[in-house]
Amino acid sequence: MSGSRLLTMTAPVRDPFEIPYHDIGAPDAPPRIALVGGIHGNELNGIYVLAHLARFLRAVVAGERPPLVLSARVVIVPAVNVLGVNLRERTWPFDGTDLNRMFPGYDAGETTQRMANALIQATREAVVRVDVHSSNLDFEELPQVRLYDPSEAERRTARLFGLPAIVERPSSTIFSATLGHAWNALGGQNFILQAGRAGDLQLEHADRVFGALVRFLTRLGVLRGTRLADEDEEVWHFGPRQTLPLASPQSGLFVTKLKPGAWVRGGEHLGYVYDAFDGVLRAEVRAPVSGLLSGIRRQPLLCEGDLVARIQTREELPEGGAETYLYGHGQ
Ligand SMILES: [Zn+2]
């Protein structure tokens, strides 16, 4: 494998392990863009996309894709949680730590603190940073840009991805140890992409995110020589009070035919909850409001109160909407 090493660490037995990354383009300038995936080892869409993007950009630099030119240095870490990827685990396998609760890290700390610190050092000089996630094992999300207490500049730049939804969230005071939070403290412009479901590779979502990143790099002037077909899908921007998480009124088996990305009307059926023993219909799940279905439950077994869908509304929701479900879904 060609590439640089973010960190090399000894293991209890056998060989040390390393976190490899790609450092592509002019080595004499600081990296302009940093792209990170696989902080959670089972979020395969981002890992797949970033590995392929690195291959693509390396081919551009090697002159194999004329007339394309890479005009700035780009750092890509496809899989931060290397051991988690090998074991298909979200967390760091040795101690079950969630790496995205370890930032900004510490260079003399425990393994995951050192990993967090190494990632910050490798990305701190970049002026634009992107962290790619999927949801968890149970939930599938429309590829979207997530912004946490964004600046006006970030709001504008977020549109350059051309993804169908930009979703603003209040910055969490509880989870202040995420990579996104640490990046915000460093300045620059920072974006979280969220696409699909963990534990699986969904090519449709992955292709969309790959296209979004190529568009993004092109529009930032980092990738030159492409002619973009300027027919973006419509980009919808949702403020912090335009997200409605919908909880199941019943436990049972949840069944739906909807896909994320559908526009639903208030009162429309989203799915059904059946009794897992006798098949009796226990609940009809309906959209309480009209909006864009940005995520839907894919794990049929559910308990009362579990998240079944997320709807982005065109108007602001009344104050006091549940924020409970904003975290724990892939970030
Ligand atoms: Zn994640």
Short mmCIF file of C-alpha atoms and ligand atoms in Angstrom, two decimals, residues 40 43 133-134 330-331, ligand 1:
data_model
loop_
_atom_site.label_atom_id
_atom_site.label_comp_id
_atom_site.label_asym_id
_atom_site.label_seq_id
_atom_site.Cartn_x
_atom_site.Cartn_y
_atom_site.Cartn_z
CA HIS A 40 -16.47 4.27 13.40
CA GLU A 43 -19.42 2.75 8.66
CA HIS A 133 -20.18 8.96 8.68
CA SER A 134 -23.08 6.58 8.23
CA GLY A 330 -23.48 7.30 13.56
CA GLN A 331 -21.85 10.30 15.10
ZN ZN B 1 -19.93 7.50 12.62
#
